[in-house]
mmCIF file of C-alpha atoms (C1' of nucleotides) in Angstrom:
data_model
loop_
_atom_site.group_PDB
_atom_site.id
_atom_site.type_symbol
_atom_site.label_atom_id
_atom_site.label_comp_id
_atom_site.label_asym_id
_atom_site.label_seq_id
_atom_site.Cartn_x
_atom_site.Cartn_y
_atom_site.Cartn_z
ATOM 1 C CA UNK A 1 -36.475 -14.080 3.669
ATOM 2 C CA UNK A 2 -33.556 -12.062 4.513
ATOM 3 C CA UNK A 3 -33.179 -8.774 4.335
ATOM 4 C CA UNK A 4 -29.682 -7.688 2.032
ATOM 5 C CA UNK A 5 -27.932 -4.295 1.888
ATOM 6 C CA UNK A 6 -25.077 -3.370 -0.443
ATOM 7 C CA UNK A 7 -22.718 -0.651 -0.305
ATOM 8 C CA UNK A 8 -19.052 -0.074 -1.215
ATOM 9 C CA UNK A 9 -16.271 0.818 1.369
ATOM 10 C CA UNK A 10 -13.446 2.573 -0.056
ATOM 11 C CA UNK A 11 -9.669 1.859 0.251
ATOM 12 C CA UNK A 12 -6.344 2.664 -1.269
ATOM 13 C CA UNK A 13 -5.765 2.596 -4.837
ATOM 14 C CA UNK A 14 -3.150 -0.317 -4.071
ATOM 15 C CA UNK A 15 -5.211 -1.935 -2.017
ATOM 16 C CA UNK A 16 -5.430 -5.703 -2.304
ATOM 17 C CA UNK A 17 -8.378 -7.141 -0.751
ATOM 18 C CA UNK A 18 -7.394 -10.885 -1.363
ATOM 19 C CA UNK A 19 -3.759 -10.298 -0.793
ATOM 20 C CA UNK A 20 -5.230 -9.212 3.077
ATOM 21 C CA UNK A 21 -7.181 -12.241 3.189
ATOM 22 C CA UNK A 22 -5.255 -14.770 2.662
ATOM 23 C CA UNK A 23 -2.057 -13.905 4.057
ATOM 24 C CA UNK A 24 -2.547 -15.910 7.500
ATOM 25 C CA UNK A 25 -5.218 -18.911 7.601
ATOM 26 C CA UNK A 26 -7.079 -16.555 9.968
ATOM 27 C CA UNK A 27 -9.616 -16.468 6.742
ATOM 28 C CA UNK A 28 -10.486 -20.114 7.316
ATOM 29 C CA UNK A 29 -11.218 -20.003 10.985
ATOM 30 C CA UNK A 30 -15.091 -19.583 11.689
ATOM 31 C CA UNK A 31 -16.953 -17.107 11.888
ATOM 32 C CA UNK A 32 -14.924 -16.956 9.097
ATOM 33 C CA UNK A 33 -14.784 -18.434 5.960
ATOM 34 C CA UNK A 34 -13.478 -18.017 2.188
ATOM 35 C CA UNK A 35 -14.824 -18.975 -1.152
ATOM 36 C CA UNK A 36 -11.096 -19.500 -3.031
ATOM 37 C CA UNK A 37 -12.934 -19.362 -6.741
ATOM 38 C CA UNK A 38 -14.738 -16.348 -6.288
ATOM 39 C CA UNK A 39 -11.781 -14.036 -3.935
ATOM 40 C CA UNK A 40 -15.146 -13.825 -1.079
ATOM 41 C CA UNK A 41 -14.562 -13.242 2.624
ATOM 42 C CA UNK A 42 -17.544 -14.383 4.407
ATOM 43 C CA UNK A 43 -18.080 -13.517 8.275
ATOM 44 C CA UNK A 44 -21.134 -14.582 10.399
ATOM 45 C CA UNK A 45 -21.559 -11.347 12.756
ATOM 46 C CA UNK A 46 -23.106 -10.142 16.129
ATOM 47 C CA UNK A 47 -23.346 -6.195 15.863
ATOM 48 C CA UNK A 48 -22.914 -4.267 18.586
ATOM 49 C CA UNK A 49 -27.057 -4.367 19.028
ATOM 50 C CA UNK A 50 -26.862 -7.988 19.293
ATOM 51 C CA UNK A 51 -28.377 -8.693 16.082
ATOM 52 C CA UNK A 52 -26.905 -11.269 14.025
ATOM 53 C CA UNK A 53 -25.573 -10.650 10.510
ATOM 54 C CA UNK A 54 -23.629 -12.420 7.602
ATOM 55 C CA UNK A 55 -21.424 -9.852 5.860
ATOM 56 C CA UNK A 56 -20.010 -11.140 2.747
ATOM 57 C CA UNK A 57 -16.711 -8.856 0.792
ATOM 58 C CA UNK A 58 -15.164 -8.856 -1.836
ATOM 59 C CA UNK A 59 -12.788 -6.435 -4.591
ATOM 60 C CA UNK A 60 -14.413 -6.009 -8.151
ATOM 61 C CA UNK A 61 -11.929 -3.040 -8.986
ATOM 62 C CA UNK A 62 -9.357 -0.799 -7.494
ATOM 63 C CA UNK A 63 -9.891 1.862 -4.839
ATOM 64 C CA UNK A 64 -12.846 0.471 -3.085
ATOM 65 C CA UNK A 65 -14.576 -3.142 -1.400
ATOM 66 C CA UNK A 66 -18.015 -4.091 -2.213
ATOM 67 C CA UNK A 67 -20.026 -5.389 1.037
ATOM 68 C CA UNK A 68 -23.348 -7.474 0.978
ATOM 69 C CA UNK A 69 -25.453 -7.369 4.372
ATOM 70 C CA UNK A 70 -27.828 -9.929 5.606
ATOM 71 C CA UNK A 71 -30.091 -10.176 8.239
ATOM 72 C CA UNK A 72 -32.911 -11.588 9.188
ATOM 73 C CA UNK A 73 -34.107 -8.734 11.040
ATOM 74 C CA UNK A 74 -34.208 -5.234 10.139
ATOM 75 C CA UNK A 75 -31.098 -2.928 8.710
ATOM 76 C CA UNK A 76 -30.749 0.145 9.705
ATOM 77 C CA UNK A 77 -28.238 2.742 8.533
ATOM 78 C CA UNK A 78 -26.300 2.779 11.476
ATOM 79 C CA UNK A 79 -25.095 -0.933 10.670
ATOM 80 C CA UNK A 80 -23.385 -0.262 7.438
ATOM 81 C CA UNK A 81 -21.187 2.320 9.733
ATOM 82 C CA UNK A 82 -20.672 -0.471 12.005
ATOM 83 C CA UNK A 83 -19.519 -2.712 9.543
ATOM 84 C CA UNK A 84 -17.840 -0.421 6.944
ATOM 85 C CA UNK A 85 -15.382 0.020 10.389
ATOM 86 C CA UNK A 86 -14.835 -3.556 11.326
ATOM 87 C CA UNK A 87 -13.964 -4.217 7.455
ATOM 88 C CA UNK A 88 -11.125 -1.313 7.305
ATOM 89 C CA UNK A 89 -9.962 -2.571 10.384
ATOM 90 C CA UNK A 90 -10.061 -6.554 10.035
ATOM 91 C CA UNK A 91 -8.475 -6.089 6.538
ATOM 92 C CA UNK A 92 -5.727 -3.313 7.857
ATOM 93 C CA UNK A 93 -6.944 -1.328 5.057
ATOM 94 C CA UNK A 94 -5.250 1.847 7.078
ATOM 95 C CA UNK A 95 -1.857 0.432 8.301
ATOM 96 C CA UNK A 96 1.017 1.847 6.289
ATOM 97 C CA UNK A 97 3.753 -0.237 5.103
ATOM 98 C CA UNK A 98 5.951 2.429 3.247
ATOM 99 C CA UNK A 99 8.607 2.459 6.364
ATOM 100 C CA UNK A 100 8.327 -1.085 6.450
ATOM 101 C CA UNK A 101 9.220 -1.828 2.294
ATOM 102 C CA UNK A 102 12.253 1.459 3.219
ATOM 103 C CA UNK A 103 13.363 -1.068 6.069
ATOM 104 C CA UNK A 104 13.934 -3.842 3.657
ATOM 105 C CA UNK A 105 16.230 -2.184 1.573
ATOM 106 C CA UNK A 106 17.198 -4.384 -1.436
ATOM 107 C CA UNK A 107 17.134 -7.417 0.861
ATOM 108 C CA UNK A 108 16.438 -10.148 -2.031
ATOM 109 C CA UNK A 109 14.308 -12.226 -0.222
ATOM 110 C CA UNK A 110 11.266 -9.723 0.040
ATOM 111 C CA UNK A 111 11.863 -7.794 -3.444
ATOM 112 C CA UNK A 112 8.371 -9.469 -4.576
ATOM 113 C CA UNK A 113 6.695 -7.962 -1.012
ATOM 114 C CA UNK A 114 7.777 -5.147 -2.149
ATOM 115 C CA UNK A 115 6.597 -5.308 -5.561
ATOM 116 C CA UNK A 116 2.740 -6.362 -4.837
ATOM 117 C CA UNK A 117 2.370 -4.561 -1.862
ATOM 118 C CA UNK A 118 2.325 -7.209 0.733
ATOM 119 C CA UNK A 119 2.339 -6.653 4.915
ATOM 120 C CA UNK A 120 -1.535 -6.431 5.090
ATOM 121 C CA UNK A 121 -3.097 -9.580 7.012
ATOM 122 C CA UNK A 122 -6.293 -10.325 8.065
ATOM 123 C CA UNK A 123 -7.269 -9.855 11.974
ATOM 124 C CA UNK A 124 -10.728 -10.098 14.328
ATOM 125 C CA UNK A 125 -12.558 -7.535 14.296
ATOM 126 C CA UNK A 126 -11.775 -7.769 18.606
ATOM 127 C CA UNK A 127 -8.620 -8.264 20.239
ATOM 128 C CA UNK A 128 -10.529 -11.390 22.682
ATOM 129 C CA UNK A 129 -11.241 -13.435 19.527
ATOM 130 C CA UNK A 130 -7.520 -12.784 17.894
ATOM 131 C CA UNK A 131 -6.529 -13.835 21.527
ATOM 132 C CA UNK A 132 -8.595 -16.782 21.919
ATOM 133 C CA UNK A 133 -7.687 -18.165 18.404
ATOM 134 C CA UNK A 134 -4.463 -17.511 18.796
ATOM 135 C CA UNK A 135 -4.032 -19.849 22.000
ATOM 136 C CA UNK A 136 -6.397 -22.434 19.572
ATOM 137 C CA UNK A 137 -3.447 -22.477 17.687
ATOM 138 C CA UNK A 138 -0.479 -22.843 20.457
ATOM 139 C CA UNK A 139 0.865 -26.988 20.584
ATOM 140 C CA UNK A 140 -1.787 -27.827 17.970
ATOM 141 C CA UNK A 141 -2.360 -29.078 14.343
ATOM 142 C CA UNK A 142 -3.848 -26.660 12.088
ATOM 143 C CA UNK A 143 -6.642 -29.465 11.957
ATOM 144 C CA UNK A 144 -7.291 -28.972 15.889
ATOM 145 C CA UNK A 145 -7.166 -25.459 15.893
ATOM 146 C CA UNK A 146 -9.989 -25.312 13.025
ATOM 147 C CA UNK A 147 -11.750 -27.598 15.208
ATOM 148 C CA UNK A 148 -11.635 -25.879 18.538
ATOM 149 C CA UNK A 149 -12.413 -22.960 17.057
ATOM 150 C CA UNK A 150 -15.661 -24.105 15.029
ATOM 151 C CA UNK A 151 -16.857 -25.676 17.973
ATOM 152 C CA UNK A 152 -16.459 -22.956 20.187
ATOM 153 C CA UNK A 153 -18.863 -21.199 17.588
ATOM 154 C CA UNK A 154 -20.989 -23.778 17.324
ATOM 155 C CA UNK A 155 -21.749 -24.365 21.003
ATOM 156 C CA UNK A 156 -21.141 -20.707 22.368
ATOM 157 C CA UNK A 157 -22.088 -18.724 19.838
ATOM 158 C CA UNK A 158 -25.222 -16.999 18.463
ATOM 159 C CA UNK A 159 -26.699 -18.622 15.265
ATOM 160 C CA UNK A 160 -27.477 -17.324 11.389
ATOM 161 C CA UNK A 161 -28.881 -19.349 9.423
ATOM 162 C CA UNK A 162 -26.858 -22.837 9.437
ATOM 163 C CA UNK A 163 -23.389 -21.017 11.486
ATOM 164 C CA UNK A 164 -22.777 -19.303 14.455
ATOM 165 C CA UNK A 165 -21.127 -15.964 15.826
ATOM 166 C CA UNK A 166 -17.411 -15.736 17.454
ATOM 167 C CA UNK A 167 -19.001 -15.889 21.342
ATOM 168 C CA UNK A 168 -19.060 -12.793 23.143
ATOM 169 C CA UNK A 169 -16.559 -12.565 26.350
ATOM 170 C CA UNK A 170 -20.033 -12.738 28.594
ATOM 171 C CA UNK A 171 -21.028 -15.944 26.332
ATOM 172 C CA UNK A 172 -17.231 -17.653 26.961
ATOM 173 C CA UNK A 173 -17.081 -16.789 30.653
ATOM 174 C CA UNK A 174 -20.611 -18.610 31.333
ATOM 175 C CA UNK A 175 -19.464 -21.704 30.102
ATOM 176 C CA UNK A 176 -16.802 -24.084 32.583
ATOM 177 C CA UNK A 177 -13.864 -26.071 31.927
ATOM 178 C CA UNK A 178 -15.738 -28.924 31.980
ATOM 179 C CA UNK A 179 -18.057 -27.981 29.126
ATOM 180 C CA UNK A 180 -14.781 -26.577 27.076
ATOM 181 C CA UNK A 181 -13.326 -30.144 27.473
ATOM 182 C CA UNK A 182 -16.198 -32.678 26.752
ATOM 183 C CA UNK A 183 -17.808 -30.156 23.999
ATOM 184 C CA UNK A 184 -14.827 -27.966 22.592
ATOM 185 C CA UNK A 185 -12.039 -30.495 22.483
ATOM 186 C CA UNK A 186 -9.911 -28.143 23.788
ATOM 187 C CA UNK A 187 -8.063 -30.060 26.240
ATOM 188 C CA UNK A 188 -5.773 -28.494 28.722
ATOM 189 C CA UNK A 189 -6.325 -25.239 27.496
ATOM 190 C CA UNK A 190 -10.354 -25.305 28.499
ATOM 191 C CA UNK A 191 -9.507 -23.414 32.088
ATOM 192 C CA UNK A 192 -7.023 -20.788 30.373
ATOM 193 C CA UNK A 193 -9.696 -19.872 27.920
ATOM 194 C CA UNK A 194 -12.684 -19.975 30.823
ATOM 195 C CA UNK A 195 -10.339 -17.419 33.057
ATOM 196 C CA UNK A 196 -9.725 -15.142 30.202
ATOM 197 C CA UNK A 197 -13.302 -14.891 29.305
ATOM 198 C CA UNK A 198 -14.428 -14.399 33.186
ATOM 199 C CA UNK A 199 -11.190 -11.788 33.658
ATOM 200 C CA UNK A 200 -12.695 -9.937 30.761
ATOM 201 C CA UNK A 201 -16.537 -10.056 30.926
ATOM 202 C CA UNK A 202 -15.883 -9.194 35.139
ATOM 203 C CA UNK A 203 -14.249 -5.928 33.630
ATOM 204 C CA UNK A 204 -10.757 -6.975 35.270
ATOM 205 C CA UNK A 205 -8.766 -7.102 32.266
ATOM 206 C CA UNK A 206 -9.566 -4.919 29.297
ATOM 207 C CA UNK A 207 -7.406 -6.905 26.225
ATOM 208 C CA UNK A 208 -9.219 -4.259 23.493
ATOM 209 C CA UNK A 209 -6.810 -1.496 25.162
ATOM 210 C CA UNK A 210 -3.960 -3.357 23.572
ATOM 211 C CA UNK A 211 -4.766 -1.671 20.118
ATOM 212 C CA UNK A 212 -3.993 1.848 21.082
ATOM 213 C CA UNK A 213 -1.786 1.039 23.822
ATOM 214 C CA UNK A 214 0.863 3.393 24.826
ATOM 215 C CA UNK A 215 3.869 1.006 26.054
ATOM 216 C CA UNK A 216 6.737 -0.357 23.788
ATOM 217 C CA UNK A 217 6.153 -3.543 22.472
ATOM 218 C CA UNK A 218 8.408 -5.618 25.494
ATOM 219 C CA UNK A 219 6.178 -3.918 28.170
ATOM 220 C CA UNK A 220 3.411 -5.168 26.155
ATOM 221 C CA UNK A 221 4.493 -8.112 25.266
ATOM 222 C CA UNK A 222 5.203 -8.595 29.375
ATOM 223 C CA UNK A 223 1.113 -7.626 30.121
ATOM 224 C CA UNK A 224 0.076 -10.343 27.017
ATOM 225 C CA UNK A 225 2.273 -12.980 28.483
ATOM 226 C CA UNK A 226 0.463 -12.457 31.848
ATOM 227 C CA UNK A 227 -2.421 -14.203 30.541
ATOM 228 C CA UNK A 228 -2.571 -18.097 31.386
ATOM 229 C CA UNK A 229 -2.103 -20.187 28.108
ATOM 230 C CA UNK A 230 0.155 -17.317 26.550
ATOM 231 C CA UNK A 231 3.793 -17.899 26.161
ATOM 232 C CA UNK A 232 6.420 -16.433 23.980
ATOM 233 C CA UNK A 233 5.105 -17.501 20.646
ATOM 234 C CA UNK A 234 1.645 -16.412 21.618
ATOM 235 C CA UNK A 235 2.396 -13.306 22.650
ATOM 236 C CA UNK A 236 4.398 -12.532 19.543
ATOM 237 C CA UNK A 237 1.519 -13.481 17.330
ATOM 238 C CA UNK A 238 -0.888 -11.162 19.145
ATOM 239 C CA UNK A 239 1.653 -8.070 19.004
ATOM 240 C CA UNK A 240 1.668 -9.047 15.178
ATOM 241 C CA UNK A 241 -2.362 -8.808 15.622
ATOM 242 C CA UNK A 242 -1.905 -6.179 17.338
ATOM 243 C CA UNK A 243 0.242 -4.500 14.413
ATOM 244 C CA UNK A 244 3.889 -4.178 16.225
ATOM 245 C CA UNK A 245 6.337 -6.698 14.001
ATOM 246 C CA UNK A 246 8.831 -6.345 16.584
ATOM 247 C CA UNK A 247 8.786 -9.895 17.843
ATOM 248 C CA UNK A 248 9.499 -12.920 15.322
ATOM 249 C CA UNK A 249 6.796 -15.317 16.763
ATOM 250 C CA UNK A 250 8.630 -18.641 16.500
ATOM 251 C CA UNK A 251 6.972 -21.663 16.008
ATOM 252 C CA UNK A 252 8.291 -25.073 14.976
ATOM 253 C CA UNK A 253 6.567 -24.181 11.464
ATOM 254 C CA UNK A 254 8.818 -21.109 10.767
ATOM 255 C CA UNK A 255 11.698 -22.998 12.594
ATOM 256 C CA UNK A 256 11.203 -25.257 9.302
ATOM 257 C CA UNK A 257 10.708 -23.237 6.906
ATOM 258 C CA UNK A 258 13.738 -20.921 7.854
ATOM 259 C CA UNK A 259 16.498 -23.954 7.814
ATOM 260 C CA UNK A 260 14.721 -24.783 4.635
ATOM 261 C CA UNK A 261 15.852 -21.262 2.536
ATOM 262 C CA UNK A 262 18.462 -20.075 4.496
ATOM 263 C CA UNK A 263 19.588 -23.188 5.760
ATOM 264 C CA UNK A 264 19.736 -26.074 3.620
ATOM 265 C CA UNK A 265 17.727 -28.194 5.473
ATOM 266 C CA UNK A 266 19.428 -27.896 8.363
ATOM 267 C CA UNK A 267 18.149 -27.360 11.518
ATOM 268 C CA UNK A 268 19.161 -23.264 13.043
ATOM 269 C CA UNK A 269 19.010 -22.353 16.211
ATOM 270 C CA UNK A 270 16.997 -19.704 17.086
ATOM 271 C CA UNK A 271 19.623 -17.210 17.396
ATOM 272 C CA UNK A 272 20.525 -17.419 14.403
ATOM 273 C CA UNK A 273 16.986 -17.194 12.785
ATOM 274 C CA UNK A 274 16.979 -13.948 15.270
ATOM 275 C CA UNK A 275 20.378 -12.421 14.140
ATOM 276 C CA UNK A 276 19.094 -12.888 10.570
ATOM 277 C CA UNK A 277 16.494 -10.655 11.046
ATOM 278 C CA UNK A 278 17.681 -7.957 13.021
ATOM 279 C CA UNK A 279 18.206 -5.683 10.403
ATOM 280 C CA UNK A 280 15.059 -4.817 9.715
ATOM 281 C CA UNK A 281 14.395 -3.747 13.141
ATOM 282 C CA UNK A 282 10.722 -3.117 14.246
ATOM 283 C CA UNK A 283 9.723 -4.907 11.081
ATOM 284 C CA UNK A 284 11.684 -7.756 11.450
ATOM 285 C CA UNK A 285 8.474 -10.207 12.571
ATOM 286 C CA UNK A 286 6.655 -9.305 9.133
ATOM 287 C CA UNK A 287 9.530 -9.785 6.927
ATOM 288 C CA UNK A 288 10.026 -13.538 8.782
ATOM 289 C CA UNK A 289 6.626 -13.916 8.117
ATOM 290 C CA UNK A 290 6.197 -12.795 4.735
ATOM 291 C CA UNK A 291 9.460 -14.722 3.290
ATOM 292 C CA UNK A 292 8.088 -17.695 5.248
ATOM 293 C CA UNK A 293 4.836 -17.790 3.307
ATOM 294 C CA UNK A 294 5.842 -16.621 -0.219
ATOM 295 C CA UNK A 295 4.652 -18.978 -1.705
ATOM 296 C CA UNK A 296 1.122 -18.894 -0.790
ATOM 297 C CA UNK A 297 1.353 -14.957 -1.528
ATOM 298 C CA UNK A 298 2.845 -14.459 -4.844
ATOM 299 C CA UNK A 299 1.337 -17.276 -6.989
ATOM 300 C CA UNK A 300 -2.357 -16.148 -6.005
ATOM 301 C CA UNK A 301 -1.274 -12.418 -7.551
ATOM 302 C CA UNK A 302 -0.400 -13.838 -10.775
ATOM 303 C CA UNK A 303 -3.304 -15.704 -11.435
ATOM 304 C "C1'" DG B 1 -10.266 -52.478 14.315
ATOM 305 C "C1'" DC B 2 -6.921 -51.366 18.385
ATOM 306 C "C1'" DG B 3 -2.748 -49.763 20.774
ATOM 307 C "C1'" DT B 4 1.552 -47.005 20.710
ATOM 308 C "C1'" DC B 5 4.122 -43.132 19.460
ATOM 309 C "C1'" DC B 6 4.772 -38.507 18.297
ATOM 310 C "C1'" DA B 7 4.169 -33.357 17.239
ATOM 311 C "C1'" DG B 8 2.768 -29.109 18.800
ATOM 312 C "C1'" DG B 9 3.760 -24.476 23.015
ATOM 313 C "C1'" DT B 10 3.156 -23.409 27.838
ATOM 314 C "C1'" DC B 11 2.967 -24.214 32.748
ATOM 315 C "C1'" DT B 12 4.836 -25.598 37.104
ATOM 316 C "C1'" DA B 13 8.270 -27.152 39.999
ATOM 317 C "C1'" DC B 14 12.732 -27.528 40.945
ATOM 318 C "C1'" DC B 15 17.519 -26.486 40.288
ATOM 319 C "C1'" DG C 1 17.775 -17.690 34.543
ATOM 320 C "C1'" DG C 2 17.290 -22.200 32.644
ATOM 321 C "C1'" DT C 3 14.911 -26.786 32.039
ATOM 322 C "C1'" DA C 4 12.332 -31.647 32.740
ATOM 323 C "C1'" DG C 5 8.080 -33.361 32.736
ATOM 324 C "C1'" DA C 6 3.125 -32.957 32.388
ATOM 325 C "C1'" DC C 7 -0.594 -31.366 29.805
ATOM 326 C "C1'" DC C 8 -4.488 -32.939 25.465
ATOM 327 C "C1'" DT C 9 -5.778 -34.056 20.784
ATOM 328 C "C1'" DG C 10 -5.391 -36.230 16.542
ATOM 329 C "C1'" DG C 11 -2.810 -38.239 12.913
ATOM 330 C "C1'" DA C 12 0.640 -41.847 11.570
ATOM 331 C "C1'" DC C 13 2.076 -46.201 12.083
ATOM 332 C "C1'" DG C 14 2.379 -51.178 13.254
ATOM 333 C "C1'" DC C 15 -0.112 -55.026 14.511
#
DNA sequence: GCGTCCAGGTCTACC
DNA sequence: GGTAGACCTGGACGC
């Protein structure tokens, strides 16, 4: 039987765990997964020890997120540290938004971002795995991605109980192309994630460093797009990860969505999608976002 | 069933 | 510095 361990993590008072969760579909790509009804992030884990976890979170009240553990080994105190820190960060409990909602102004478009609090989304608790899914989702359906992605679990990763783990760099880098293609489905992009993997685990390329790194975003942006399988919208999406908003991250989605509201229909070049958002400066990539996917944001609130 | 067409970003090669 | 064509998968469509 498995061995469970509760505690609480606290957060801001306006903290909204859900809100967090479900502002990208990163909450639907293994390891992990959602329970809509009951507002529960689930993630299948490998802790730093190598042993294999399922944490499940969620928000009763304000001011704080309750955590279940559970192993099939032993717990030891040291874990709940572990994961208490992967939470704040996967969630962006910590990242301020106050210069962001100053930025906006009374720009009507955002007024309700404002109002509930939004910018928050959820991210991996490492930069390889935002990476990785992130060129899962580059020239494919949403439907692909969530398959590459559960199969790269599935076949690479470590297994609880009926899933798997996100694989390790190491686990990635010992697979080949060949494997990635008949197994994964991942087509073309099977050598681009292999090199990554094997740049990474051989200590050549250290992609975690992008968190704190110390360059502006376009010399960062510049490093990113040096990775094979990593173009412009890519590389956007992984400074957004990466929590710099200074890129739009353009894909044909958005492209539709923005000739839809400010368009009529319409198609708009991307220039003028760009000039629209220059205003808001280094925030201008979360306010496309967030007007993009109001309506997934706001109705959830209310209810 | 089966074949054809298309959408979805990035790479390479070539201006 | 810009761009045509190739790269894969899967879903839509017509037979």
């Amino acid at each position: 039987l498995p061995v469970t361990q509760e505690f609480t993590v606290s957060v801001p008072e306006d903290f909204d765990f859900w809100l967090s969760v479900h502002s990208t579909g990163w909450s639907v790509l293994e390891p992990f997964s959602i329970d809509e009804e009951n507002l529960t992030l689930y993630r299948v884990h490998r802790l730093e020890s190598g042993e294999t976890i399922m944490i499940t979170s969620s928000q009763a009240n304000k001011g704080s997120v309750d955590v279940r553990l559970e192993s099939l080994g032993e717990l030891d105190g040291n874990y709940v540290r572990e994961v208490e820190g992967i939470l704040r960060s996967c969630l962006g409990v910590d990242q301020d938004f106050t210069a962001f909602y100053e930025a906006l102004g009374d720009y009507p478009g955002l007024a309700w971002a404002v109002e509930i609090g939004a910018g928050r989304s959820l991210r991996c608790p490492t930069v390889f795995e935002d990476v990785v899914k992130t060129i899962a989702t580059t020239n494919a359906s949403w439907g692909l991605t969530k398959g590459i992605v559960r199969r790269l679990c599935e076949k690479l990763g470590d297994e609880y109980q009926d899933a798997h783990t996100f694989p390790t760099p190491e686990q990635l880098a010992g697979t080949t192309e060949e494997f990635l293609r008949a197994e994964v489905k991942s087509g073309y992009r099977s050598p681009y994630l292999v090199e990554l993997a094997q740049r990474i685990a051989g200590g050549g390329l250290d992609v975690e460093a992008w968190r704190g790194s110390p360059l502006d975003s376009a010399a960062l942006k510049k490093e990113i797009k040096a990775v094979k399988g990593v173009g412009d919208y890519a590389a956007d999406n992984i400074l957004k990860l990466l929590g710099r908003y200074d890129f739009l991250a353009l894909d044909s989605w958005m492209r539709k969505k923005f000739s839809e509201i400010h368009g009529g229909g319409k198609p708009a070049p991307d220039e003028v999608i760009v000039e629209h958002y220059e205003p808001f400066g280094e925030w201008k990539g979360l306010a496309l976002a967030l007007e993009m996917t109001k309506e997934w944001l706001v109705t959830r609130k209310d209810t």
